[in-house]
Amino acid sequence: MKITFWGVRGSIPCPGPETVRYGGNTPCLELRVGENGRLIIIDAGSGMRPLGHRLMEDRPPGKALEADVYLTHTHWDHIMGLPFFPPLYHPETRLRIHGPVTYEDESLEEILGGQLTYRYFPVRQAELAAGIEYHTLKEGRFDLGGGVSLVTKYLNHPILCLGYRFEYRGKVLCTAYDTEPFRNIFCTDPSDPAYDEAMAREGDQV
């Protein structure tokens, strides 16, 4: 299991001398698993653009690029890089995009397509060359095949948001950002014995 952080910032890209060490892009993680380097992308923030350029540089001519993209949620800073992901404009690309939707009458395809309209962007969703599948995710346990498993948990955020736990051969990657405790665990009375117990329960969830 190999992890590359292409973006770690929140809300808005913030390039500049103060962010050189960790970069200024919004969330995008590249996860490689297995001997063949199966590609899993977590979130599609602005870090997805440089990831896409690297993937195109490393791709052998004529070879299809396949990837699973797991969105933690659909706030702007987590999807803003998708229209600028170079592999989207190549017919050899095959993407499977997974993520939660807040309202049952909305599909993931409709949500992501909202930013790919002429009102906001010069390319429409229907004009993308890549083959894309959309899969709505909920809380649960999933066998992704090839020895990779995934556990998803709902997080506390203004829209439906998922924490991810990927496991492969005893190695684990857990993402649980954009969240806070579901309740105030800091009791008014510091001598309250339930304080330590509550803290322990919250830690076990992570």
N, C-alpha and C. Protein backbone atom coordinates (compact mmCIF):
# COMPACT_ATOMS: atom_id res chain seq x y z
N MET A 1 0.85 -1.19 0.00
CA MET A 1 0.00 0.00 0.00
C MET A 1 0.89 1.25 0.00
N LYS A 2 0.66 2.12 -0.97
CA LYS A 2 1.43 3.35 -1.07
C LYS A 2 0.46 4.53 -1.18
N ILE A 3 0.72 5.58 -0.41
CA ILE A 3 -0.18 6.74 -0.35
C ILE A 3 0.59 7.99 -0.75
N THR A 4 0.01 8.77 -1.66
CA THR A 4 0.58 10.06 -2.05
C THR A 4 -0.47 11.14 -1.81
N PHE A 5 -0.06 12.20 -1.12
CA PHE A 5 -0.97 13.31 -0.82
C PHE A 5 -0.78 14.40 -1.87
N TRP A 6 -1.77 14.56 -2.74
CA TRP A 6 -1.72 15.59 -3.78
C TRP A 6 -2.41 16.87 -3.34
N GLY A 7 -3.16 16.82 -2.29
CA GLY A 7 -3.83 18.00 -1.76
C GLY A 7 -4.31 17.71 -0.35
N VAL A 8 -4.10 18.67 0.55
CA VAL A 8 -4.47 18.45 1.95
C VAL A 8 -5.18 19.66 2.57
N ARG A 9 -5.39 20.71 1.78
CA ARG A 9 -5.98 21.94 2.33
C ARG A 9 -7.50 21.88 2.33
N GLY A 10 -8.10 22.75 3.12
CA GLY A 10 -9.55 22.79 3.20
C GLY A 10 -10.10 24.10 2.67
N SER A 11 -11.31 24.04 2.17
CA SER A 11 -12.11 25.20 1.75
C SER A 11 -11.67 25.81 0.43
N ILE A 12 -10.39 26.17 0.31
CA ILE A 12 -9.95 26.86 -0.90
C ILE A 12 -8.46 26.61 -1.13
N PRO A 13 -8.01 26.48 -2.38
CA PRO A 13 -6.57 26.34 -2.62
C PRO A 13 -5.83 27.55 -2.07
N CYS A 14 -4.66 27.31 -1.51
CA CYS A 14 -3.91 28.42 -0.91
C CYS A 14 -2.43 28.31 -1.24
N PRO A 15 -2.06 28.46 -2.53
CA PRO A 15 -0.65 28.42 -2.89
C PRO A 15 0.09 29.64 -2.35
N GLY A 16 1.36 29.47 -2.07
CA GLY A 16 2.14 30.59 -1.59
C GLY A 16 3.32 30.11 -0.77
N PRO A 17 4.20 31.02 -0.38
CA PRO A 17 5.41 30.63 0.36
C PRO A 17 5.11 29.97 1.70
N GLU A 18 3.94 30.26 2.29
CA GLU A 18 3.62 29.68 3.59
C GLU A 18 3.17 28.23 3.48
N THR A 19 2.83 27.77 2.28
CA THR A 19 2.28 26.42 2.13
C THR A 19 3.14 25.52 1.24
N VAL A 20 4.39 25.92 1.03
CA VAL A 20 5.26 25.17 0.12
C VAL A 20 5.50 23.75 0.62
N ARG A 21 5.68 23.59 1.92
CA ARG A 21 6.07 22.27 2.44
C ARG A 21 5.02 21.20 2.15
N TYR A 22 3.75 21.51 2.42
CA TYR A 22 2.69 20.53 2.22
C TYR A 22 1.80 20.84 1.02
N GLY A 23 2.09 21.91 0.31
CA GLY A 23 1.31 22.26 -0.86
C GLY A 23 0.06 23.04 -0.52
N GLY A 24 -0.54 23.64 -1.54
CA GLY A 24 -1.70 24.48 -1.32
C GLY A 24 -2.99 23.95 -1.91
N ASN A 25 -2.98 22.73 -2.44
CA ASN A 25 -4.18 22.19 -3.08
C ASN A 25 -5.16 21.60 -2.08
N THR A 26 -6.43 21.56 -2.49
CA THR A 26 -7.46 20.96 -1.65
C THR A 26 -7.47 19.44 -1.84
N PRO A 27 -8.21 18.70 -1.00
CA PRO A 27 -7.98 17.27 -0.81
C PRO A 27 -7.99 16.39 -2.05
N CYS A 28 -6.95 15.59 -2.17
CA CYS A 28 -6.87 14.52 -3.16
C CYS A 28 -5.74 13.58 -2.75
N LEU A 29 -6.09 12.33 -2.50
CA LEU A 29 -5.11 11.32 -2.12
C LEU A 29 -5.04 10.23 -3.18
N GLU A 30 -3.84 9.79 -3.46
CA GLU A 30 -3.62 8.66 -4.38
C GLU A 30 -3.23 7.45 -3.56
N LEU A 31 -4.02 6.40 -3.66
CA LEU A 31 -3.74 5.15 -2.95
C LEU A 31 -3.44 4.07 -3.97
N ARG A 32 -2.28 3.43 -3.83
CA ARG A 32 -1.90 2.32 -4.69
C ARG A 32 -1.85 1.05 -3.86
N VAL A 33 -2.52 0.02 -4.33
CA VAL A 33 -2.53 -1.25 -3.60
C VAL A 33 -2.20 -2.41 -4.54
N GLY A 34 -1.53 -3.40 -3.99
CA GLY A 34 -1.24 -4.60 -4.76
C GLY A 34 -0.01 -4.47 -5.62
N GLU A 35 0.42 -5.59 -6.14
CA GLU A 35 1.63 -5.64 -6.97
C GLU A 35 1.45 -4.88 -8.28
N ASN A 36 0.22 -4.81 -8.77
CA ASN A 36 -0.04 -4.11 -10.03
C ASN A 36 -0.34 -2.63 -9.84
N GLY A 37 -0.32 -2.16 -8.58
CA GLY A 37 -0.54 -0.74 -8.32
C GLY A 37 -1.95 -0.28 -8.62
N ARG A 38 -2.93 -1.08 -8.23
CA ARG A 38 -4.33 -0.68 -8.42
C ARG A 38 -4.55 0.74 -7.89
N LEU A 39 -5.21 1.57 -8.69
CA LEU A 39 -5.34 3.00 -8.38
C LEU A 39 -6.68 3.32 -7.73
N ILE A 40 -6.60 3.89 -6.53
CA ILE A 40 -7.77 4.41 -5.83
C ILE A 40 -7.49 5.87 -5.51
N ILE A 41 -8.42 6.74 -5.87
CA ILE A 41 -8.28 8.18 -5.61
C ILE A 41 -9.32 8.58 -4.59
N ILE A 42 -8.89 9.27 -3.55
CA ILE A 42 -9.81 9.71 -2.51
C ILE A 42 -9.95 11.23 -2.60
N ASP A 43 -11.13 11.66 -2.94
CA ASP A 43 -11.52 13.06 -3.13
C ASP A 43 -10.91 13.67 -4.39
N ALA A 44 -11.64 14.66 -4.90
CA ALA A 44 -11.31 15.27 -6.19
C ALA A 44 -11.12 16.77 -6.06
N GLY A 45 -10.38 17.17 -5.00
CA GLY A 45 -10.06 18.58 -4.84
C GLY A 45 -9.07 19.04 -5.90
N SER A 46 -8.55 20.25 -5.73
CA SER A 46 -7.67 20.81 -6.76
C SER A 46 -6.38 20.00 -6.93
N GLY A 47 -6.03 19.18 -5.93
CA GLY A 47 -4.88 18.29 -6.07
C GLY A 47 -5.06 17.23 -7.14
N MET A 48 -6.29 17.05 -7.61
CA MET A 48 -6.54 16.06 -8.65
C MET A 48 -5.91 16.48 -9.99
N ARG A 49 -5.73 17.75 -10.18
CA ARG A 49 -5.15 18.22 -11.45
C ARG A 49 -3.69 17.77 -11.60
N PRO A 50 -2.79 18.07 -10.65
CA PRO A 50 -1.42 17.57 -10.81
C PRO A 50 -1.34 16.04 -10.80
N LEU A 51 -2.22 15.38 -10.05
CA LEU A 51 -2.26 13.92 -10.10
C LEU A 51 -2.57 13.46 -11.52
N GLY A 52 -3.55 14.08 -12.14
CA GLY A 52 -3.93 13.71 -13.50
C GLY A 52 -2.80 13.88 -14.49
N HIS A 53 -2.06 14.98 -14.35
CA HIS A 53 -0.91 15.20 -15.25
C HIS A 53 0.14 14.10 -15.06
N ARG A 54 0.39 13.73 -13.81
CA ARG A 54 1.37 12.68 -13.56
C ARG A 54 0.90 11.34 -14.14
N LEU A 55 -0.37 11.04 -13.98
CA LEU A 55 -0.90 9.78 -14.52
C LEU A 55 -0.76 9.73 -16.03
N MET A 56 -1.00 10.86 -16.70
CA MET A 56 -0.88 10.88 -18.15
C MET A 56 0.57 10.75 -18.58
N GLU A 57 1.48 11.33 -17.82
CA GLU A 57 2.91 11.21 -18.15
C GLU A 57 3.40 9.78 -18.00
N ASP A 58 2.89 9.08 -16.98
CA ASP A 58 3.36 7.73 -16.69
C ASP A 58 2.63 6.65 -17.48
N ARG A 59 1.52 6.99 -18.11
CA ARG A 59 0.71 5.99 -18.80
C ARG A 59 1.39 5.56 -20.11
N PRO A 60 1.59 4.26 -20.31
CA PRO A 60 2.14 3.79 -21.59
C PRO A 60 1.17 4.12 -22.73
N PRO A 61 1.66 4.46 -23.91
CA PRO A 61 0.79 4.81 -25.04
C PRO A 61 -0.21 3.70 -25.35
N GLY A 62 -1.47 4.09 -25.49
CA GLY A 62 -2.52 3.15 -25.84
C GLY A 62 -3.07 2.34 -24.69
N LYS A 63 -2.46 2.45 -23.52
CA LYS A 63 -2.93 1.68 -22.36
C LYS A 63 -4.05 2.43 -21.65
N ALA A 64 -5.11 1.72 -21.30
CA ALA A 64 -6.24 2.34 -20.63
C ALA A 64 -5.87 2.69 -19.19
N LEU A 65 -6.39 3.82 -18.73
CA LEU A 65 -6.22 4.22 -17.34
C LEU A 65 -7.52 3.90 -16.59
N GLU A 66 -7.41 3.08 -15.56
CA GLU A 66 -8.57 2.72 -14.76
C GLU A 66 -8.36 3.17 -13.32
N ALA A 67 -9.41 3.72 -12.73
CA ALA A 67 -9.30 4.18 -11.35
C ALA A 67 -10.68 4.20 -10.69
N ASP A 68 -10.67 4.00 -9.39
CA ASP A 68 -11.86 4.21 -8.57
C ASP A 68 -11.66 5.49 -7.78
N VAL A 69 -12.64 6.38 -7.85
CA VAL A 69 -12.59 7.64 -7.12
C VAL A 69 -13.62 7.58 -6.00
N TYR A 70 -13.16 7.79 -4.77
CA TYR A 70 -14.06 7.79 -3.62
C TYR A 70 -14.14 9.20 -3.05
N LEU A 71 -15.32 9.80 -3.16
CA LEU A 71 -15.55 11.14 -2.63
C LEU A 71 -16.06 11.02 -1.20
N THR A 72 -15.44 11.75 -0.28
CA THR A 72 -15.94 11.74 1.09
C THR A 72 -17.27 12.49 1.17
N HIS A 73 -17.39 13.56 0.40
CA HIS A 73 -18.64 14.31 0.28
C HIS A 73 -18.50 15.26 -0.90
N THR A 74 -19.55 16.00 -1.20
CA THR A 74 -19.56 16.78 -2.44
C THR A 74 -19.45 18.28 -2.22
N HIS A 75 -18.86 18.70 -1.11
CA HIS A 75 -18.57 20.13 -0.97
C HIS A 75 -17.53 20.54 -2.01
N TRP A 76 -17.57 21.82 -2.36
CA TRP A 76 -16.80 22.34 -3.49
C TRP A 76 -15.32 22.01 -3.41
N ASP A 77 -14.71 22.14 -2.21
CA ASP A 77 -13.27 21.91 -2.12
C ASP A 77 -12.89 20.45 -2.34
N HIS A 78 -13.87 19.55 -2.33
CA HIS A 78 -13.59 18.13 -2.53
C HIS A 78 -13.94 17.64 -3.93
N ILE A 79 -14.50 18.51 -4.77
CA ILE A 79 -14.84 18.09 -6.14
C ILE A 79 -14.34 19.08 -7.20
N MET A 80 -13.74 20.19 -6.78
CA MET A 80 -13.40 21.26 -7.71
C MET A 80 -12.33 20.86 -8.72
N GLY A 81 -11.55 19.83 -8.43
CA GLY A 81 -10.50 19.42 -9.35
C GLY A 81 -10.96 18.51 -10.47
N LEU A 82 -12.17 17.97 -10.34
CA LEU A 82 -12.63 16.98 -11.31
C LEU A 82 -12.65 17.51 -12.75
N PRO A 83 -13.17 18.71 -13.02
CA PRO A 83 -13.17 19.19 -14.42
C PRO A 83 -11.77 19.40 -15.00
N PHE A 84 -10.77 19.51 -14.12
CA PHE A 84 -9.40 19.79 -14.57
C PHE A 84 -8.52 18.54 -14.53
N PHE A 85 -9.14 17.37 -14.41
CA PHE A 85 -8.42 16.09 -14.36
C PHE A 85 -8.16 15.64 -15.79
N PRO A 86 -6.93 15.77 -16.31
CA PRO A 86 -6.65 15.51 -17.73
C PRO A 86 -7.16 14.17 -18.26
N PRO A 87 -7.09 13.06 -17.50
CA PRO A 87 -7.58 11.79 -18.05
C PRO A 87 -9.05 11.79 -18.44
N LEU A 88 -9.84 12.73 -17.92
CA LEU A 88 -11.26 12.80 -18.29
C LEU A 88 -11.45 13.05 -19.78
N TYR A 89 -10.44 13.61 -20.42
CA TYR A 89 -10.58 14.02 -21.81
C TYR A 89 -9.95 13.02 -22.78
N HIS A 90 -9.73 11.80 -22.29
CA HIS A 90 -9.17 10.74 -23.13
C HIS A 90 -10.09 9.53 -23.11
N PRO A 91 -10.44 9.00 -24.27
CA PRO A 91 -11.42 7.89 -24.33
C PRO A 91 -10.90 6.59 -23.71
N GLU A 92 -9.59 6.49 -23.50
CA GLU A 92 -9.05 5.26 -22.90
C GLU A 92 -9.28 5.20 -21.39
N THR A 93 -9.72 6.30 -20.81
CA THR A 93 -9.88 6.37 -19.35
C THR A 93 -11.19 5.73 -18.91
N ARG A 94 -11.13 4.97 -17.83
CA ARG A 94 -12.31 4.38 -17.21
C ARG A 94 -12.31 4.74 -15.73
N LEU A 95 -13.31 5.53 -15.33
CA LEU A 95 -13.42 5.95 -13.94
C LEU A 95 -14.70 5.40 -13.32
N ARG A 96 -14.60 4.95 -12.10
CA ARG A 96 -15.76 4.60 -11.29
C ARG A 96 -15.77 5.54 -10.10
N ILE A 97 -16.76 6.42 -10.06
CA ILE A 97 -16.82 7.44 -9.01
C ILE A 97 -17.85 7.02 -7.97
N HIS A 98 -17.41 6.95 -6.72
CA HIS A 98 -18.25 6.52 -5.61
C HIS A 98 -18.37 7.67 -4.61
N GLY A 99 -19.55 7.80 -4.00
CA GLY A 99 -19.68 8.83 -2.97
C GLY A 99 -21.10 8.91 -2.44
N PRO A 100 -21.27 9.63 -1.33
CA PRO A 100 -22.59 9.77 -0.72
C PRO A 100 -23.38 10.90 -1.36
N VAL A 101 -24.69 10.80 -1.30
CA VAL A 101 -25.57 11.89 -1.72
C VAL A 101 -26.48 12.23 -0.55
N THR A 102 -26.73 13.51 -0.35
CA THR A 102 -27.49 13.95 0.81
C THR A 102 -28.98 13.75 0.62
N TYR A 103 -29.46 13.98 -0.59
CA TYR A 103 -30.89 13.88 -0.85
C TYR A 103 -31.15 12.72 -1.81
N GLU A 104 -32.13 11.90 -1.46
CA GLU A 104 -32.39 10.68 -2.22
C GLU A 104 -32.82 10.95 -3.67
N ASP A 105 -33.40 12.13 -3.91
CA ASP A 105 -33.87 12.42 -5.27
C ASP A 105 -32.75 12.97 -6.16
N GLU A 106 -31.53 13.06 -5.62
CA GLU A 106 -30.38 13.50 -6.41
C GLU A 106 -29.45 12.32 -6.65
N SER A 107 -28.88 12.26 -7.82
CA SER A 107 -27.88 11.23 -8.09
C SER A 107 -26.50 11.87 -8.04
N LEU A 108 -25.50 11.03 -7.82
CA LEU A 108 -24.12 11.52 -7.79
C LEU A 108 -23.75 12.12 -9.14
N GLU A 109 -24.24 11.53 -10.21
CA GLU A 109 -23.97 12.05 -11.55
C GLU A 109 -24.53 13.46 -11.72
N GLU A 110 -25.73 13.70 -11.22
CA GLU A 110 -26.34 15.03 -11.32
C GLU A 110 -25.58 16.06 -10.50
N ILE A 111 -25.16 15.65 -9.31
CA ILE A 111 -24.44 16.58 -8.43
C ILE A 111 -23.12 17.01 -9.07
N LEU A 112 -22.35 16.05 -9.53
CA LEU A 112 -21.05 16.38 -10.13
C LEU A 112 -21.22 17.07 -11.47
N GLY A 113 -22.29 16.73 -12.18
CA GLY A 113 -22.54 17.37 -13.46
C GLY A 113 -22.95 18.82 -13.34
N GLY A 114 -23.35 19.23 -12.13
CA GLY A 114 -23.76 20.61 -11.93
C GLY A 114 -22.67 21.62 -12.21
N GLN A 115 -21.42 21.23 -11.99
CA GLN A 115 -20.31 22.15 -12.25
C GLN A 115 -19.82 22.05 -13.69
N LEU A 116 -20.30 21.03 -14.40
CA LEU A 116 -19.90 20.83 -15.80
C LEU A 116 -21.04 21.25 -16.72
N THR A 117 -21.39 22.51 -16.63
CA THR A 117 -22.38 23.11 -17.53
C THR A 117 -21.77 24.39 -18.09
N TYR A 118 -22.26 24.83 -19.22
CA TYR A 118 -21.69 26.02 -19.84
C TYR A 118 -21.79 27.26 -18.95
N ARG A 119 -22.70 27.24 -18.02
CA ARG A 119 -22.83 28.38 -17.11
C ARG A 119 -21.57 28.56 -16.26
N TYR A 120 -20.91 27.43 -15.95
CA TYR A 120 -19.75 27.49 -15.07
C TYR A 120 -18.45 27.02 -15.70
N PHE A 121 -18.54 26.26 -16.80
CA PHE A 121 -17.34 25.62 -17.34
C PHE A 121 -17.53 25.41 -18.85
N PRO A 122 -16.45 25.51 -19.64
CA PRO A 122 -16.61 25.42 -21.10
C PRO A 122 -16.85 24.02 -21.65
N VAL A 123 -16.83 23.01 -20.80
CA VAL A 123 -17.07 21.64 -21.25
C VAL A 123 -18.23 21.06 -20.46
N ARG A 124 -19.19 20.47 -21.17
CA ARG A 124 -20.32 19.84 -20.48
C ARG A 124 -19.99 18.40 -20.13
N GLN A 125 -20.71 17.89 -19.15
CA GLN A 125 -20.50 16.52 -18.71
C GLN A 125 -20.62 15.52 -19.86
N ALA A 126 -21.58 15.74 -20.74
CA ALA A 126 -21.81 14.83 -21.86
C ALA A 126 -20.67 14.85 -22.88
N GLU A 127 -19.82 15.85 -22.82
CA GLU A 127 -18.72 15.98 -23.77
C GLU A 127 -17.42 15.34 -23.29
N LEU A 128 -17.41 14.84 -22.07
CA LEU A 128 -16.20 14.19 -21.56
C LEU A 128 -15.95 12.89 -22.33
N ALA A 129 -14.70 12.65 -22.67
CA ALA A 129 -14.36 11.48 -23.49
C ALA A 129 -14.26 10.20 -22.67
N ALA A 130 -13.95 10.32 -21.40
CA ALA A 130 -13.74 9.14 -20.56
C ALA A 130 -15.04 8.39 -20.31
N GLY A 131 -14.92 7.11 -20.06
CA GLY A 131 -16.06 6.32 -19.62
C GLY A 131 -16.19 6.43 -18.11
N ILE A 132 -17.34 6.88 -17.63
CA ILE A 132 -17.51 7.14 -16.19
C ILE A 132 -18.74 6.40 -15.67
N GLU A 133 -18.58 5.71 -14.56
CA GLU A 133 -19.69 5.11 -13.84
C GLU A 133 -19.83 5.82 -12.50
N TYR A 134 -21.07 5.96 -12.04
CA TYR A 134 -21.34 6.63 -10.77
C TYR A 134 -22.03 5.66 -9.82
N HIS A 135 -21.54 5.60 -8.59
CA HIS A 135 -22.08 4.67 -7.60
C HIS A 135 -22.31 5.40 -6.28
N THR A 136 -23.54 5.38 -5.80
CA THR A 136 -23.87 6.01 -4.52
C THR A 136 -23.45 5.10 -3.37
N LEU A 137 -22.77 5.69 -2.39
CA LEU A 137 -22.29 4.94 -1.24
C LEU A 137 -23.04 5.32 0.03
N LYS A 138 -23.23 4.34 0.89
CA LYS A 138 -23.79 4.58 2.22
C LYS A 138 -22.86 3.94 3.24
N GLU A 139 -23.26 4.00 4.49
CA GLU A 139 -22.45 3.40 5.55
C GLU A 139 -22.50 1.88 5.43
N GLY A 140 -21.35 1.23 5.57
CA GLY A 140 -21.34 -0.22 5.48
C GLY A 140 -19.94 -0.79 5.31
N ARG A 141 -19.91 -2.09 5.01
CA ARG A 141 -18.67 -2.81 4.75
C ARG A 141 -18.71 -3.35 3.32
N PHE A 142 -17.59 -3.23 2.62
CA PHE A 142 -17.57 -3.60 1.20
C PHE A 142 -16.30 -4.37 0.87
N ASP A 143 -16.47 -5.41 0.08
CA ASP A 143 -15.34 -6.16 -0.47
C ASP A 143 -15.06 -5.61 -1.86
N LEU A 144 -13.93 -4.95 -2.03
CA LEU A 144 -13.61 -4.32 -3.30
C LEU A 144 -12.88 -5.25 -4.25
N GLY A 145 -12.66 -6.48 -3.82
CA GLY A 145 -11.96 -7.44 -4.67
C GLY A 145 -10.45 -7.29 -4.58
N GLY A 146 -9.75 -8.33 -4.96
CA GLY A 146 -8.30 -8.28 -4.94
C GLY A 146 -7.70 -8.15 -3.56
N GLY A 147 -8.47 -8.54 -2.54
CA GLY A 147 -7.97 -8.47 -1.17
C GLY A 147 -8.15 -7.12 -0.51
N VAL A 148 -8.82 -6.19 -1.18
CA VAL A 148 -9.05 -4.85 -0.63
C VAL A 148 -10.44 -4.78 -0.02
N SER A 149 -10.53 -4.29 1.21
CA SER A 149 -11.83 -4.11 1.85
C SER A 149 -12.01 -2.65 2.24
N LEU A 150 -13.26 -2.25 2.36
CA LEU A 150 -13.59 -0.86 2.69
C LEU A 150 -14.70 -0.84 3.72
N VAL A 151 -14.50 -0.04 4.77
CA VAL A 151 -15.55 0.25 5.75
C VAL A 151 -15.85 1.74 5.66
N THR A 152 -17.12 2.10 5.57
CA THR A 152 -17.52 3.50 5.52
C THR A 152 -18.34 3.84 6.76
N LYS A 153 -18.13 5.05 7.29
CA LYS A 153 -18.87 5.52 8.46
C LYS A 153 -19.35 6.94 8.20
N TYR A 154 -20.59 7.23 8.61
CA TYR A 154 -21.09 8.59 8.50
C TYR A 154 -20.36 9.49 9.49
N LEU A 155 -20.00 10.69 9.01
CA LEU A 155 -19.36 11.69 9.84
C LEU A 155 -20.33 12.84 10.09
N ASN A 156 -19.95 13.73 10.99
CA ASN A 156 -20.80 14.86 11.35
C ASN A 156 -20.39 16.08 10.53
N HIS A 157 -21.19 16.41 9.52
CA HIS A 157 -20.89 17.51 8.61
C HIS A 157 -22.23 18.04 8.09
N PRO A 158 -22.27 19.28 7.59
CA PRO A 158 -23.57 19.82 7.14
C PRO A 158 -24.25 19.03 6.03
N ILE A 159 -23.49 18.29 5.23
CA ILE A 159 -24.10 17.37 4.26
C ILE A 159 -23.57 15.97 4.55
N LEU A 160 -24.17 14.98 3.91
CA LEU A 160 -23.76 13.60 4.16
C LEU A 160 -22.28 13.44 3.79
N CYS A 161 -21.53 12.91 4.73
CA CYS A 161 -20.08 12.80 4.58
C CYS A 161 -19.65 11.45 5.13
N LEU A 162 -18.72 10.80 4.44
CA LEU A 162 -18.27 9.47 4.84
C LEU A 162 -16.79 9.47 5.22
N GLY A 163 -16.50 8.74 6.28
CA GLY A 163 -15.13 8.40 6.60
C GLY A 163 -14.83 7.05 5.95
N TYR A 164 -13.60 6.88 5.46
CA TYR A 164 -13.22 5.65 4.76
C TYR A 164 -12.10 4.93 5.51
N ARG A 165 -12.23 3.60 5.52
CA ARG A 165 -11.16 2.76 6.07
C ARG A 165 -10.84 1.67 5.05
N PHE A 166 -9.74 1.86 4.34
CA PHE A 166 -9.29 0.88 3.35
C PHE A 166 -8.29 -0.07 4.02
N GLU A 167 -8.43 -1.35 3.74
CA GLU A 167 -7.50 -2.33 4.30
C GLU A 167 -7.04 -3.29 3.21
N TYR A 168 -5.74 -3.56 3.23
CA TYR A 168 -5.15 -4.51 2.27
C TYR A 168 -3.98 -5.22 2.94
N ARG A 169 -4.11 -6.52 3.11
CA ARG A 169 -3.05 -7.35 3.69
C ARG A 169 -2.52 -6.77 5.00
N GLY A 170 -3.43 -6.38 5.87
CA GLY A 170 -3.05 -5.89 7.18
C GLY A 170 -2.65 -4.44 7.24
N LYS A 171 -2.56 -3.78 6.09
CA LYS A 171 -2.25 -2.35 6.04
C LYS A 171 -3.56 -1.56 5.95
N VAL A 172 -3.62 -0.43 6.65
CA VAL A 172 -4.87 0.32 6.74
C VAL A 172 -4.63 1.79 6.44
N LEU A 173 -5.54 2.37 5.66
CA LEU A 173 -5.61 3.82 5.47
C LEU A 173 -6.99 4.27 5.91
N CYS A 174 -7.02 5.22 6.84
CA CYS A 174 -8.30 5.75 7.33
C CYS A 174 -8.36 7.24 7.06
N THR A 175 -9.45 7.70 6.44
CA THR A 175 -9.68 9.12 6.26
C THR A 175 -10.95 9.50 7.01
N ALA A 176 -10.84 10.49 7.88
CA ALA A 176 -11.99 10.93 8.67
C ALA A 176 -11.89 12.43 8.90
N TYR A 177 -11.81 13.18 7.79
CA TYR A 177 -11.72 14.62 7.95
C TYR A 177 -13.08 15.27 7.68
N ASP A 178 -13.15 16.58 7.88
CA ASP A 178 -14.42 17.32 7.78
C ASP A 178 -15.46 16.72 8.72
N THR A 179 -15.11 16.62 9.98
CA THR A 179 -16.05 16.06 10.95
C THR A 179 -15.77 16.63 12.33
N GLU A 180 -16.67 16.39 13.24
CA GLU A 180 -16.53 16.75 14.64
C GLU A 180 -17.41 15.80 15.44
N PRO A 181 -17.22 15.72 16.76
CA PRO A 181 -18.06 14.81 17.55
C PRO A 181 -19.54 15.09 17.35
N PHE A 182 -20.35 14.05 17.38
CA PHE A 182 -21.79 14.22 17.22
C PHE A 182 -22.42 14.88 18.44
N ARG A 183 -21.69 14.93 19.53
CA ARG A 183 -22.22 15.57 20.74
C ARG A 183 -21.04 16.20 21.47
N ASN A 184 -21.34 17.05 22.42
CA ASN A 184 -20.29 17.69 23.20
C ASN A 184 -19.79 16.72 24.25
N ILE A 185 -18.58 16.20 24.06
CA ILE A 185 -18.06 15.21 24.99
C ILE A 185 -17.33 15.86 26.17
N PHE A 186 -17.18 17.18 26.13
CA PHE A 186 -16.50 17.86 27.23
C PHE A 186 -17.53 18.25 28.28
N CYS A 187 -17.66 17.41 29.29
CA CYS A 187 -18.68 17.60 30.32
C CYS A 187 -18.40 18.86 31.13
N THR A 188 -19.44 19.48 31.61
CA THR A 188 -19.31 20.70 32.40
C THR A 188 -18.51 20.44 33.67
N ASP A 189 -18.76 19.33 34.31
CA ASP A 189 -18.08 18.97 35.55
C ASP A 189 -16.86 18.12 35.24
N PRO A 190 -15.64 18.67 35.42
CA PRO A 190 -14.44 17.90 35.07
C PRO A 190 -14.25 16.65 35.91
N SER A 191 -14.94 16.57 37.05
CA SER A 191 -14.80 15.38 37.88
C SER A 191 -15.78 14.29 37.49
N ASP A 192 -16.60 14.57 36.49
CA ASP A 192 -17.58 13.59 36.03
C ASP A 192 -16.85 12.35 35.51
N PRO A 193 -17.07 11.18 36.10
CA PRO A 193 -16.35 9.97 35.64
C PRO A 193 -16.70 9.56 34.23
N ALA A 194 -17.83 10.07 33.70
CA ALA A 194 -18.22 9.71 32.33
C ALA A 194 -17.34 10.40 31.29
N TYR A 195 -16.57 11.41 31.73
CA TYR A 195 -15.74 12.17 30.79
C TYR A 195 -14.73 11.27 30.08
N ASP A 196 -13.93 10.53 30.88
CA ASP A 196 -12.91 9.66 30.29
C ASP A 196 -13.54 8.57 29.43
N GLU A 197 -14.68 8.06 29.89
CA GLU A 197 -15.37 7.01 29.14
C GLU A 197 -15.83 7.53 27.78
N ALA A 198 -16.38 8.76 27.77
CA ALA A 198 -16.85 9.35 26.52
C ALA A 198 -15.69 9.60 25.57
N MET A 199 -14.57 10.09 26.10
CA MET A 199 -13.40 10.33 25.26
C MET A 199 -12.90 9.02 24.64
N ALA A 200 -12.92 7.95 25.43
CA ALA A 200 -12.46 6.66 24.92
C ALA A 200 -13.35 6.16 23.81
N ARG A 201 -14.66 6.34 23.96
CA ARG A 201 -15.59 5.89 22.92
C ARG A 201 -15.35 6.65 21.62
N GLU A 202 -15.15 7.97 21.73
CA GLU A 202 -14.90 8.76 20.52
C GLU A 202 -13.60 8.30 19.85
N GLY A 203 -12.58 7.98 20.65
CA GLY A 203 -11.33 7.51 20.08
C GLY A 203 -11.47 6.18 19.37
N ASP A 204 -12.28 5.30 19.93
CA ASP A 204 -12.50 4.00 19.31
C ASP A 204 -13.17 4.14 17.95
N GLN A 205 -14.03 5.15 17.80
CA GLN A 205 -14.71 5.36 16.52
C GLN A 205 -13.71 5.66 15.42
N VAL A 206 -12.67 6.45 15.76
CA VAL A 206 -11.65 6.79 14.78
C VAL A 206 -10.75 5.58 14.52
